[in-house]
PDB file of C-alpha atoms in Angstrom:
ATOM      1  CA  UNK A 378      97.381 102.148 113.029  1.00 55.00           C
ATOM      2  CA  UNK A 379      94.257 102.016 115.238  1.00 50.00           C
ATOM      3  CA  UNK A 380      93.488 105.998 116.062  1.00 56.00           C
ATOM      4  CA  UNK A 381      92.352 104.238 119.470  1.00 55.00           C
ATOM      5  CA  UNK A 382      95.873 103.265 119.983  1.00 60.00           C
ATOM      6  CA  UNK A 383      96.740 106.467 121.539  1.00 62.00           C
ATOM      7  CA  UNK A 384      94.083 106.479 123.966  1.00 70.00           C
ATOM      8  CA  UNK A 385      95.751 104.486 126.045  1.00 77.00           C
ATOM      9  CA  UNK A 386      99.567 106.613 126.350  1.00 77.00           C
ATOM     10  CA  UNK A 387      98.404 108.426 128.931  1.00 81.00           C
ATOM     11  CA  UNK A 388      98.533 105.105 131.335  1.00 87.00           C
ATOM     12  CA  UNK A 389     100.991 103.548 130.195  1.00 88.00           C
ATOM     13  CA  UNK A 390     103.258 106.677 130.979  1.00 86.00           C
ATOM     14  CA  UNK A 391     101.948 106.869 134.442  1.00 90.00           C
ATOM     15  CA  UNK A 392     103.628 103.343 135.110  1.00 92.00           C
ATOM     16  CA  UNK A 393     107.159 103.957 133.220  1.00 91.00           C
ATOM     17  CA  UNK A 394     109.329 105.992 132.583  1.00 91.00           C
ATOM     18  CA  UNK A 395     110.859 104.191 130.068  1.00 93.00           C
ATOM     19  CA  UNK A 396     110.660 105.249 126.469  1.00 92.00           C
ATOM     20  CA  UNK A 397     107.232 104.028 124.968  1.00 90.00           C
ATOM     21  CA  UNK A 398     107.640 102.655 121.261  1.00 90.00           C
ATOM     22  CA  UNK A 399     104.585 100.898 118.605  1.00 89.00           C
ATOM     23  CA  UNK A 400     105.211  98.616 116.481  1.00 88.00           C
ATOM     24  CA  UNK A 401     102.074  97.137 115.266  1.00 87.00           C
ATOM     25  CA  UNK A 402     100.472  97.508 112.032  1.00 88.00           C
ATOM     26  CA  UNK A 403     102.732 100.270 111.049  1.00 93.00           C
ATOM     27  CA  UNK A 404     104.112 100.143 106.901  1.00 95.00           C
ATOM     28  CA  UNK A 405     104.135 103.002 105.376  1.00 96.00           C
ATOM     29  CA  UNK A 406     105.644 106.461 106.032  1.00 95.00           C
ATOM     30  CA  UNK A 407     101.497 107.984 107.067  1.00 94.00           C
ATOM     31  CA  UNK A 408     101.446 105.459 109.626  1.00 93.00           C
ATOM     32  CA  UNK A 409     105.132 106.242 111.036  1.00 94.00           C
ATOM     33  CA  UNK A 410     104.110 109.692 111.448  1.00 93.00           C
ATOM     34  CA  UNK A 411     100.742 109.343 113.042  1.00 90.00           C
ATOM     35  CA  UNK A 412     102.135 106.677 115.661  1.00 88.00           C
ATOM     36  CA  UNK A 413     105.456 108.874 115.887  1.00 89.00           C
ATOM     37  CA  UNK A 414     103.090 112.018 117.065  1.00 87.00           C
ATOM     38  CA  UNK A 415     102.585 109.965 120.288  1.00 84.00           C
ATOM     39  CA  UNK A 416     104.840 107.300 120.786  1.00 88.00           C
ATOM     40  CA  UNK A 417     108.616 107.714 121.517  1.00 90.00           C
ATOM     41  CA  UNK A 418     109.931 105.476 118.662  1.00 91.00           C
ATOM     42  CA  UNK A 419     107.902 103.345 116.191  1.00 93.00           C
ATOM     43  CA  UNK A 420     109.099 100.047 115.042  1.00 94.00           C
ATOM     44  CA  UNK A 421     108.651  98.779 111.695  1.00 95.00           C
ATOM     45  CA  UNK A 422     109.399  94.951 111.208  1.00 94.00           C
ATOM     46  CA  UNK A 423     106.754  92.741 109.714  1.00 95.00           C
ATOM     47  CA  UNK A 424     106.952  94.785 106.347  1.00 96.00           C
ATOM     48  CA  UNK A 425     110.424  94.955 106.113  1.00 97.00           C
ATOM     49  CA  UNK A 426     110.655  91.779 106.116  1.00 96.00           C
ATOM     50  CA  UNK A 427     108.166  91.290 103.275  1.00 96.00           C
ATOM     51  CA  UNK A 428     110.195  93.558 101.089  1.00 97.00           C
ATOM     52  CA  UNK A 429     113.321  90.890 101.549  1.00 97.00           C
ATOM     53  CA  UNK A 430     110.894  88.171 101.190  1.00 97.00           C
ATOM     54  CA  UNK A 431     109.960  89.903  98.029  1.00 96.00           C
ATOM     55  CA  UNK A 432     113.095  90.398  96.382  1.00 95.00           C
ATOM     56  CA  UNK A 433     115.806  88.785  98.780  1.00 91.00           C
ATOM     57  CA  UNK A 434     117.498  87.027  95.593  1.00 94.00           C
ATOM     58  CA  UNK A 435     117.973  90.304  93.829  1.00 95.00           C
ATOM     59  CA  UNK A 436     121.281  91.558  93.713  1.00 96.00           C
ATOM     60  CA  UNK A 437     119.788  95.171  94.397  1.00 96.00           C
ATOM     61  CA  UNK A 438     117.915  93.677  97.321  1.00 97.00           C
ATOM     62  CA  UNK A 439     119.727  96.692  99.565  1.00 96.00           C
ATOM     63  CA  UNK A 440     118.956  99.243  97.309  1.00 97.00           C
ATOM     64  CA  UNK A 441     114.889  97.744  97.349  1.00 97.00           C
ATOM     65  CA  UNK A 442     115.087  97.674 101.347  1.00 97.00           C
ATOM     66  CA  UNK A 443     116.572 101.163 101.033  1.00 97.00           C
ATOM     67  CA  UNK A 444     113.927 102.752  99.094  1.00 98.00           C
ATOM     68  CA  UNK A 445     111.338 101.214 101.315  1.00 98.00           C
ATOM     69  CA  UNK A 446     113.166 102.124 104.426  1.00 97.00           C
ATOM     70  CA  UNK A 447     113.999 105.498 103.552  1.00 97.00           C
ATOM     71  CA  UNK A 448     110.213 107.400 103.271  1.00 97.00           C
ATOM     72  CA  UNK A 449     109.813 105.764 107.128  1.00 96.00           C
ATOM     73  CA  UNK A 450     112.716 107.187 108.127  1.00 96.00           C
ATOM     74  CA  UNK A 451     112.087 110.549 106.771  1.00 95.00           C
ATOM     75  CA  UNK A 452     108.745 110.638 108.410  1.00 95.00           C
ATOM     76  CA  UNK A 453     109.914 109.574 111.606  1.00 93.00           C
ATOM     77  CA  UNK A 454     112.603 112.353 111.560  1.00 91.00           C
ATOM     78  CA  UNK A 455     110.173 115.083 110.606  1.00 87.00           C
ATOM     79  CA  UNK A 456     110.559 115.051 106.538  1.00 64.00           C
ATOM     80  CA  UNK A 457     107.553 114.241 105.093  1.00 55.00           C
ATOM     81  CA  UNK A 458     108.124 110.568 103.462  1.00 51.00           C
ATOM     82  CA  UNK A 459     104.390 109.926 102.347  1.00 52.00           C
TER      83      UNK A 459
END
């Protein structure tokens, strides 16, 4: 994630009120918590979907997605996950 990204939260919260979420660039649990310190919510989707690409015949695919998903989680929630 860009460290200019954040520059620019200060404007968009003067023109919503609405929840303000990133979602670019972000795959790994460093980058969840360093877009997490400004944003609202961080979305992870591009790299998710690699992992199923990856390994979407496996019959453990959920426990794969899991133990990708899990470290982002835990850093978004305040647990570390890196």
């Amino acid at each position: 994630v860009a460290s200019s990204a954040s520059s620019g939260w200060p404007t968009i919260r003067r023109h919503t009120a609405c929840p303000v979420c990133v979602g670019f660039g972000i795959s790994n649990a460093v980058q969840v918590r360093e877009a997490g310190a400004d944003a609202d919510g961080v979305v992870v989707g591009s790299a998710i979907v690699k992992v199923i690409a990856e390994y979407g015949r496996s019959k453990d695919i959920d426990a794969r997605v899991e133990a990708f998903v899990r470290p982002l989680a835990g850093a978004a929630h305040g647990a570390g996950g890196a």
